[in-house]
PDB file of C-alpha atoms in Angstrom:
ATOM      1  CA  MET A1442     126.308 174.916 112.518  1.00  0.00           C
ATOM      2  CA  PRO A1443     129.746 173.985 111.153  1.00  0.00           C
ATOM      3  CA  THR A1444     129.869 172.437 107.728  1.00  0.00           C
ATOM      4  CA  SER A1445     131.118 168.900 107.178  1.00  0.00           C
ATOM      5  CA  VAL A1446     132.641 169.869 103.829  1.00  0.00           C
ATOM      6  CA  GLU A1447     136.421 170.285 103.723  1.00  0.00           C
ATOM      7  CA  LEU A1448     137.770 172.413 100.882  1.00  0.00           C
ATOM      8  CA  ILE A1449     141.153 171.320  99.562  1.00  0.00           C
ATOM      9  CA  ARG A1450     143.704 173.931  98.424  1.00  0.00           C
ATOM     10  CA  ALA A1451     146.422 172.956  95.974  1.00  0.00           C
ATOM     11  CA  SER A1452     149.374 175.318  96.398  1.00  0.00           C
ATOM     12  CA  THR A1453     151.179 173.716  93.453  1.00  0.00           C
ATOM     13  CA  LEU A1454     148.333 174.647  91.058  1.00  0.00           C
ATOM     14  CA  SER A1455     147.431 178.041  89.635  1.00  0.00           C
ATOM     15  CA  SER A1456     146.304 180.587  92.200  1.00  0.00           C
ATOM     16  CA  VAL A1457     144.227 182.380  89.543  1.00  0.00           C
ATOM     17  CA  ALA A1458     141.270 180.034  90.117  1.00  0.00           C
ATOM     18  CA  GLU A1459     138.722 181.578  92.473  1.00  0.00           C
ATOM     19  CA  TYR A1460     137.696 178.270  94.004  1.00  0.00           C
ATOM     20  CA  ALA A1461     139.113 175.270  95.828  1.00  0.00           C
ATOM     21  CA  TYR A1462     140.447 172.549  93.560  1.00  0.00           C
ATOM     22  CA  ALA A1463     138.783 169.722  95.497  1.00  0.00           C
ATOM     23  CA  ALA A1464     136.463 169.058  98.418  1.00  0.00           C
ATOM     24  CA  THR A1465     135.762 166.119 100.699  1.00  0.00           C
ATOM     25  CA  ALA A1466     133.017 165.078 103.074  1.00  0.00           C
ATOM     26  CA  PRO A1467     133.269 162.614 105.973  1.00  0.00           C
ATOM     27  CA  LYS A1468     132.211 159.008 105.355  1.00  0.00           C
ATOM     28  CA  ASP A1469     129.021 159.463 107.401  1.00  0.00           C
ATOM     29  CA  ALA A1470     127.842 162.433 105.343  1.00  0.00           C
ATOM     30  CA  ARG A1471     124.460 162.411 103.627  1.00  0.00           C
ATOM     31  CA  LEU A1472     124.902 163.588 100.038  1.00  0.00           C
ATOM     32  CA  ILE A1473     122.290 165.884  98.511  1.00  0.00           C
ATOM     33  CA  PHE A1474     122.126 166.074  94.715  1.00  0.00           C
ATOM     34  CA  LEU A1475     120.254 169.153  93.557  1.00  0.00           C
ATOM     35  CA  ALA A1476     118.552 169.426  90.203  1.00  0.00           C
ATOM     36  CA  GLY A1477     119.726 172.381  88.187  1.00  0.00           C
ATOM     37  CA  ALA A1478     118.387 175.558  89.786  1.00  0.00           C
ATOM     38  CA  CYS A1479     116.620 177.550  87.087  1.00  0.00           C
ATOM     39  CA  PRO A1480     115.572 181.229  86.991  1.00  0.00           C
ATOM     40  CA  LEU A1481     111.843 180.595  87.298  1.00  0.00           C
ATOM     41  CA  SER A1482     109.281 182.833  88.977  1.00  0.00           C
ATOM     42  CA  SER A1483     106.622 181.339  91.259  1.00  0.00           C
ATOM     43  CA  ASP A1484     104.226 181.016  88.293  1.00  0.00           C
ATOM     44  CA  GLY A1485     106.820 179.010  86.305  1.00  0.00           C
ATOM     45  CA  ALA A1486     107.750 181.763  83.862  1.00  0.00           C
ATOM     46  CA  THR A1487     111.407 182.478  83.118  1.00  0.00           C
ATOM     47  CA  ALA A1488     112.449 185.507  85.175  1.00  0.00           C
ATOM     48  CA  ALA A1489     114.990 188.228  84.346  1.00  0.00           C
ATOM     49  CA  VAL A1490     114.872 187.435  80.617  1.00  0.00           C
ATOM     50  CA  GLY A1491     117.977 188.778  78.877  1.00  0.00           C
ATOM     51  CA  ASP A1492     119.830 189.432  82.164  1.00  0.00           C
ATOM     52  CA  TYR A1493     122.642 186.983  82.921  1.00  0.00           C
ATOM     53  CA  ALA A1494     123.413 188.348  86.384  1.00  0.00           C
ATOM     54  CA  GLY A1495     119.720 188.631  87.248  1.00  0.00           C
ATOM     55  CA  GLN A1496     119.088 185.021  86.289  1.00  0.00           C
ATOM     56  CA  ALA A1497     122.166 183.891  88.244  1.00  0.00           C
ATOM     57  CA  THR A1498     120.808 185.654  91.336  1.00  0.00           C
ATOM     58  CA  ILE A1499     117.437 183.897  90.986  1.00  0.00           C
ATOM     59  CA  CYS A1500     119.188 180.547  90.447  1.00  0.00           C
ATOM     60  CA  ILE A1501     121.169 181.050  93.670  1.00  0.00           C
ATOM     61  CA  GLU A1502     117.949 181.865  95.550  1.00  0.00           C
ATOM     62  CA  THR A1503     116.313 178.724  94.117  1.00  0.00           C
ATOM     63  CA  MET A1504     119.350 176.620  95.042  1.00  0.00           C
ATOM     64  CA  ILE A1505     119.318 177.960  98.612  1.00  0.00           C
ATOM     65  CA  GLY A1506     115.603 177.101  98.899  1.00  0.00           C
ATOM     66  CA  ALA A1507     116.205 173.558  97.648  1.00  0.00           C
ATOM     67  CA  LEU A1508     119.106 173.163 100.078  1.00  0.00           C
ATOM     68  CA  ALA A1509     116.920 174.329 102.971  1.00  0.00           C
ATOM     69  CA  ALA A1510     114.211 171.830 102.010  1.00  0.00           C
ATOM     70  CA  ALA A1511     116.865 169.092 102.196  1.00  0.00           C
ATOM     71  CA  GLY A1512     118.173 170.269 105.586  1.00  0.00           C
ATOM     72  CA  ALA A1513     121.290 171.980 104.259  1.00  0.00           C
ATOM     73  CA  THR A1514     122.760 175.436 103.649  1.00  0.00           C
ATOM     74  CA  ILE A1515     125.007 176.948 101.015  1.00  0.00           C
ATOM     75  CA  ASP A1516     127.966 176.165 103.314  1.00  0.00           C
ATOM     76  CA  ASP A1517     127.189 172.447 102.872  1.00  0.00           C
ATOM     77  CA  VAL A1518     127.662 172.594  99.093  1.00  0.00           C
ATOM     78  CA  ILE A1519     130.602 170.465  97.983  1.00  0.00           C
ATOM     79  CA  SER A1520     130.641 171.326  94.254  1.00  0.00           C
ATOM     80  CA  THR A1521     128.772 173.253  91.564  1.00  0.00           C
ATOM     81  CA  ARG A1522     128.344 173.248  87.816  1.00  0.00           C
ATOM     82  CA  ILE A1523     127.220 176.550  86.300  1.00  0.00           C
ATOM     83  CA  LEU A1524     125.717 176.461  82.814  1.00  0.00           C
ATOM     84  CA  VAL A1525     125.474 179.683  80.810  1.00  0.00           C
ATOM     85  CA  ALA A1526     123.767 179.869  77.417  1.00  0.00           C
ATOM     86  CA  SER A1527     126.405 182.008  75.730  1.00  0.00           C
ATOM     87  CA  THR A1528     129.661 181.843  73.845  1.00  0.00           C
ATOM     88  CA  GLU A1529     130.784 185.195  75.256  1.00  0.00           C
ATOM     89  CA  ARG A1530     133.271 185.099  78.129  1.00  0.00           C
ATOM     90  CA  ALA A1531     131.844 188.387  79.426  1.00  0.00           C
ATOM     91  CA  ASP A1532     128.467 186.686  79.978  1.00  0.00           C
ATOM     92  CA  LEU A1533     130.102 183.752  81.770  1.00  0.00           C
ATOM     93  CA  GLY A1534     132.072 186.224  83.887  1.00  0.00           C
ATOM     94  CA  ALA A1535     128.930 188.135  84.864  1.00  0.00           C
ATOM     95  CA  VAL A1536     127.313 184.908  86.060  1.00  0.00           C
ATOM     96  CA  TRP A1537     130.483 183.753  87.831  1.00  0.00           C
ATOM     97  CA  ARG A1538     130.705 187.012  89.841  1.00  0.00           C
ATOM     98  CA  VAL A1539     127.162 186.481  91.174  1.00  0.00           C
ATOM     99  CA  VAL A1540     127.893 182.861  92.099  1.00  0.00           C
ATOM    100  CA  ARG A1541     131.292 183.714  93.609  1.00  0.00           C
ATOM    101  CA  ASP A1542     129.776 186.499  95.730  1.00  0.00           C
ATOM    102  CA  ALA A1543     126.984 184.202  96.946  1.00  0.00           C
ATOM    103  CA  PHE A1544     129.454 181.564  98.135  1.00  0.00           C
ATOM    104  CA  GLY A1545     131.925 184.021  99.683  1.00  0.00           C
ATOM    105  CA  GLU A1546     134.736 182.235 101.522  1.00  0.00           C
ATOM    106  CA  HIS A1547     133.106 178.851 100.903  1.00  0.00           C
ATOM    107  CA  ASP A1548     134.636 178.732  97.419  1.00  0.00           C
ATOM    108  CA  VAL A1549     133.711 175.190  96.419  1.00  0.00           C
ATOM    109  CA  PRO A1550     135.118 173.399  93.368  1.00  0.00           C
ATOM    110  CA  SER A1551     133.111 174.673  90.415  1.00  0.00           C
ATOM    111  CA  THR A1552     132.825 174.238  86.682  1.00  0.00           C
ATOM    112  CA  LEU A1553     131.621 177.157  84.557  1.00  0.00           C
ATOM    113  CA  MET A1554     130.454 176.184  81.078  1.00  0.00           C
ATOM    114  CA  GLY A1555     129.090 177.968  78.069  1.00  0.00           C
ATOM    115  CA  VAL A1556     126.336 175.943  76.404  1.00  0.00           C
ATOM    116  CA  THR A1557     124.212 176.471  73.327  1.00  0.00           C
ATOM    117  CA  VAL A1558     120.751 176.311  74.890  1.00  0.00           C
ATOM    118  CA  LEU A1559     118.986 175.569  78.176  1.00  0.00           C
ATOM    119  CA  GLY A1560     115.566 174.028  78.775  1.00  0.00           C
ATOM    120  CA  TYR A1561     113.184 176.955  79.321  1.00  0.00           C
ATOM    121  CA  ASP A1562     112.328 179.731  76.861  1.00  0.00           C
ATOM    122  CA  GLY A1563     114.588 182.692  77.638  1.00  0.00           C
ATOM    123  CA  GLN A1564     116.705 180.725  80.115  1.00  0.00           C
ATOM    124  CA  LEU A1565     120.337 181.836  80.200  1.00  0.00           C
ATOM    125  CA  VAL A1566     121.623 180.281  83.460  1.00  0.00           C
ATOM    126  CA  GLU A1567     121.311 177.027  85.407  1.00  0.00           C
ATOM    127  CA  ILE A1568     123.247 175.994  88.520  1.00  0.00           C
ATOM    128  CA  GLU A1569     123.709 172.385  89.635  1.00  0.00           C
ATOM    129  CA  ALA A1570     125.047 171.588  93.102  1.00  0.00           C
ATOM    130  CA  ILE A1571     125.951 168.705  95.370  1.00  0.00           C
ATOM    131  CA  ALA A1572     125.925 169.166  99.142  1.00  0.00           C
ATOM    132  CA  ALA A1573     127.062 166.992 102.051  1.00  0.00           C
ATOM    133  CA  VAL A1574     125.713 167.118 105.607  1.00  0.00           C
ATOM    134  CA  VAL A1575     126.252 165.100 108.740  1.00  0.00           C
ATOM    135  CA  ASP A1576     122.908 164.861 110.496  1.00  0.00           C
ATOM    136  CA  GLN A1577     122.600 165.091 114.267  1.00  0.00           C
ATOM    137  CA  LYS A1578     121.716 161.837 116.037  1.00  0.00           C
ATOM    138  CA  GLY A1579     118.077 161.130 115.299  1.00  0.00           C
ATOM    139  CA  GLY A1580     118.042 164.103 112.953  1.00  0.00           C
ATOM    140  CA  GLY A1581     117.623 164.574 109.269  1.00  0.00           C
ATOM    141  CA  PRO A1582     115.945 167.116 107.090  1.00  0.00           C
ATOM    142  CA  VAL A1583     112.924 168.828 108.549  1.00  0.00           C
TER     143      VAL A1583
END
């Protein structure tokens, strides 16, 4: 299924950024606002404690599950915000590589931020996302 999201490239801006600078969705798109995906196991405990990349991987899996529940896929994501509880650029970079690999060529506009603390004990990573889908006639999330 083709995505309704159009990624906008800005050739006059730095090519160092590993993401599109903007994205649009058609006027008939249904927007999906995801809560921050957290690295929680099925019993609610924080998973991969102490492992930035491991928590990023679990957050991506959680995000993909939430997207599926809303009738969308990762290719329908229009933007992300990645929160990392660290002041070290190496930690932010480790998380970014996981996120970047998960999105592949669908390199949506993203913000990567170091923060002081996140909500769960041992939580190092959280990923927020917005998606846009155009439902088939009579369709919608299943």
